[in-house]
Amino acid sequence: MKRKSAMWIVGAALAAALAIGVSPHATRVASADEPRYFAIRGVKIYRVSAPPLDNGTVVIADGLIQYVGASAGARDEDGNIPPEALVIDGKGLSVYPGMIDAGTDIGFGEDKPKDAATGAGDGAHSTSPAKISMGPEDRPGTTPWRVAADEFNSDDKRIEKWRDAGFTTVLSSPTGGMIPGQSSLMDLSGGRPGEMAVLPQAAMDLSFKPTGGFISFPGSLMGAIAYVRQVMWDTQWKEQATPIYNAHPQGVERPVYDRTGQVMAEAIARRELFLVPANNQIQILRALRLIGEWRLAAAIEGGQQGYAVAAEIGERHVPVIVSLKWPEKSKDADPEEETPLRELRFRERAPGTPAAFTRANVMFAFSSGGLEGPKDIQKALKRATDAGLSEDAALNALTLNAARIFGVADRMGSVEKGKIANLVVTDGDFFSDKTKVKMVFVDGKRFEVHEPPKDEKPAAKPAEKATAKPRKAAPAKSVKKPAGPSAITPPVTTDDHPATRPGKKPTVTPNDNVSEKPNISEVAEGTWEGGR
Amino acid sequence: MKRGMYKCRLVNGLPVFALIVVAAWLGGSPEIGASGARSSGVEPKDAQVTLIKNATILTITNGTIEHGSILIRDGKIAEVGTNLKAPANAKVIDASGQWVMPGIIDCHSHIAIDGDVNEGSVAVSSMVNIKDVLNPEDPSVYLDLAGGVTAANILHGSANPIGGQTVVIKLRWGKPASELPFEGALPGIKFALGENPTHANFDAPPGIPPRYPATRMGVEDVIRQAFTGAQEYKKKWDQYNLKRAAGEKNLIPPKRDEKLEPLVEVMEGKRYVHAHSYRADEILMLIRVGNEFGFKVRTFQHVLEGYKIADEIAASGAGGSTFSDWWAYKVEAYDAIPYNAAMMTQHGVIVSVNSDDAEEARHLNQEAAKSIKFGGLNETEALKLVTLNPAIQLGIDNRVGSIETGKDADLAIYNADPLSVYAVVQKTLIDGQVYFDREKDISARAAIEKERKDLLDKEKKAEEDAKNEAKREEDKAPKPDTDTKPPQVEIGATGDAQ
């Protein structure tokens, strides 16, 4: 008898120890009460890289997908699920790879960093006192060394907003200037920017919006293009001259140090993706020509009139990040003014661009392009699917193709073993407006999503800071309690509610006006003036 | 911003925006795609043979042919004469009672430019290139076609002593930007002398000095400095190339300079200089500077005092591209006279009459006619001002500018003698294709209006549907549950301000 009870004690201690997660790979456990292993079983899995599984199991741990496969055996016998895993019953649910928004200024824009003293974020560069530029040698509006991840403000309210809608990953771009810096691919897991950065130097942004005027160079579109061309020439010269000088400096004039040339040369050597803004067909064809002239690995940003030139884009194998901010009548348009037919046609046909791209074998992803929030993104996606884009193609654009464009398809964009655990759990077809996102995993961290009130008034819901701690809310589906400590708390009561905790003031989410970002939203304007 | 001023002169007459509205209404904007075939109004190129028959043909170089015909094959003029036979499948244009002349060539135009016409921030902006920013969807292209223009010299503005690189285009409405430039035409560069470049920066904000130059002396200095720099740049490259040819190792090439390379091309005769100029003294100045640095001015643009120094201009080999009768809109235009074109012609200058304005370009036939009254040019000489002469000035006279076999079939068909104020363009052809057809334009308007109305109605309906949907969502919104006590209530209770 004594021996038996001793064994029970040892067994229980072992189980407890395992459950607490004593293991060398403890790094990714966000908080002590989060389980190390999650499993969702009996769920429909849209793998993207393979046909969907109607009844599948996915296991994640340590921020990665550990297992994906058909659900096997009875609930208690599924050999693929570790016994200490928190198992979520996926009946009626669907799992998608985390969605990727390939063009935002999340982390920049209106949300200034808390520490105003650092002066980091969007403000410093776009409003710095204008230095009169007398020519290309003054390098106006040029800061290619800026990396978005370095200045990313993780207090941006949009992180949570996007994540709750199923976007686990965004491309965040610095603003201001013709060569403003490098965009970073960020997982919206909260915490420090370093932890969120999947690819800090994901892409080099370009813009042809002149930063000068009649006083400072360049003041015109042709001036901006000429400027970027001169930078490309200087970069090529740097690539040529530096090794020659280094190999044999005697008797040779030393190449002048040019930070821009240096950084650009390094970016080109890495085959970093250049983002070239182009929205109407004139701009798109011009962008294709310049990309060819400068021999860049590049993608087009905006691309809304792609329906007219899909074949040309397909021939050049240039991917497009399509802005979902479809062109529409300007709010302050003069009602008397007659809209040109050309513009009316553009507004009508733009949402058909993604479908046209599918037919022309153009690889594309989507960017929210300045849309206010995920609800608008869903509406915009619906317009694209109504115009002929298949849900399959739309899903690819939001996941694996976006990853491919940035060269990270080996680590994200599909539900595959070994990939980063970015997953969206919904209660139905992601593209249906009746579907709700229930849970989101970002880098393996779990976030439960509770439904905001229908009118989206943020005041009704206390906005919590985007932190790693998943919010506790009434789970819609039953969960299987693991052998170890439970991670699910009972439904919210008023005693526990942040609003009623003593000393706590609820903060109100301000109206999330996405600030204008010259190199994305001006492209996404979709108005006819073009004039980039 | 007085940028409009630097388009060489003020835009007069009909406000431009009204023109654009009319143009959009008329234009109906064919979709531009890879194959122009998708566009409305332009037949596929491989159609073949076209016969324009029974017209009064103004050949320019070989007199006038009554009841004449033109046979077009593969975009070129194959035959000109009377009683021409055409193959059975030929497209026939019956031009009975009509006049055919070579398409008009506008030697000074700012149409089809995307964005600013000027890079006005620096005095020497030779690094910018109009070719980078061609906008083939500018309604002015279509409107100028409707005025008989088939080719145009698209120029940078006149804000800078040395402006940007320029390009000659054919007005191929419906084609993408890459198909507009006139194949084989030498590239150009715009210079500007006189009031425009010296006034460009007088609105400088406080604390910022106005841009140099502010005087005509300064303009000359800027041009000299730029070409001195270009000479040094060329020398550097010549030395490098010599060393490389001699097999020297460890050579770092000189940096390429986008600003100086076009100036080297000017000195090497590979790029034409089009110099906006008014006063006799500055025209002579530029001829001297050109001689000093080894380049010739190809055309003086506006050149309103050209009649005063016609012999000197003729001796320099430069052409003169002027207005028919614009004058006194600036101090430097005060001495302009409508006899300018005729007088320069009579002294041996190749003269063209240009528009410098999208609206003026629509009646260059009439502007040409004015030199018959003012100066006594004959009808052929007058028509030359807008056809063969600008072609010669732009170096494209082997292709266009007159109706001769072998030349491009760039033609304008009028319902009356083009020199008459009653003449209205019926059709305009480029490379043998009809790019403007007045009858078709008029008959297509109803369909265009219908399409516009349908699209507007569709948008309105979508708006209303969205509004109703939003309203339904609002009505459906669940009232806050009392048992979860939403924070709104809590906020009020704890007295927190919102």
mmCIF file of C-alpha atoms in Angstrom, chain B residues 7 106 108-114 117 130 133-136 138-145 149 151-155 167 169-171 180 355-359 361:
data_model
loop_
_atom_site.group_PDB
_atom_site.id
_atom_site.type_symbol
_atom_site.label_atom_id
_atom_site.label_comp_id
_atom_site.label_asym_id
_atom_site.label_seq_id
_atom_site.Cartn_x
_atom_site.Cartn_y
_atom_site.Cartn_z
ATOM 1 C CA LYS B 7 5.212 77.736 -69.535
ATOM 2 C CA ASP B 106 3.900 71.726 -83.105
ATOM 3 C CA HIS B 108 6.736 73.944 -78.787
ATOM 4 C CA SER B 109 4.305 71.974 -76.657
ATOM 5 C CA HIS B 110 3.770 71.002 -73.028
ATOM 6 C CA ILE B 111 1.006 68.472 -73.458
ATOM 7 C CA ALA B 112 1.239 64.883 -72.225
ATOM 8 C CA ILE B 113 3.395 65.708 -69.209
ATOM 9 C CA ASP B 114 2.690 64.011 -65.883
ATOM 10 C CA VAL B 117 6.403 71.120 -66.453
ATOM 11 C CA ILE B 130 10.376 64.749 -70.007
ATOM 12 C CA VAL B 133 6.980 61.529 -67.297
ATOM 13 C CA LEU B 134 5.006 61.286 -70.516
ATOM 14 C CA ASN B 135 1.289 61.051 -69.852
ATOM 15 C CA PRO B 136 -0.416 59.489 -72.865
ATOM 16 C CA ASP B 138 -3.702 63.804 -71.279
ATOM 17 C CA PRO B 139 -6.941 64.878 -73.002
ATOM 18 C CA SER B 140 -4.945 67.612 -74.740
ATOM 19 C CA VAL B 141 -3.360 64.939 -76.887
ATOM 20 C CA TYR B 142 -6.772 64.092 -78.287
ATOM 21 C CA LEU B 143 -7.814 67.712 -78.595
ATOM 22 C CA ASP B 144 -4.665 68.604 -80.509
ATOM 23 C CA LEU B 145 -5.263 65.635 -82.803
ATOM 24 C CA VAL B 149 -1.514 67.999 -84.989
ATOM 25 C CA ALA B 151 3.656 65.360 -83.874
ATOM 26 C CA ALA B 152 4.878 67.693 -81.149
ATOM 27 C CA ASN B 153 8.108 68.770 -79.502
ATOM 28 C CA ILE B 154 7.350 68.243 -75.812
ATOM 29 C CA LEU B 155 9.443 70.662 -73.806
ATOM 30 C CA VAL B 167 11.352 64.550 -76.508
ATOM 31 C CA ILE B 169 6.321 62.570 -79.849
ATOM 32 C CA LYS B 170 3.652 61.461 -82.244
ATOM 33 C CA LEU B 171 0.179 62.012 -80.828
ATOM 34 C CA LEU B 180 4.688 57.978 -78.062
ATOM 35 C CA SER B 355 1.601 77.056 -79.928
ATOM 36 C CA ASP B 356 3.233 76.662 -76.525
ATOM 37 C CA ASP B 357 -0.343 75.997 -75.480
ATOM 38 C CA ALA B 358 -2.724 73.056 -75.771
ATOM 39 C CA GLU B 359 -5.559 75.259 -77.015
ATOM 40 C CA ALA B 361 -2.267 74.003 -80.943
#
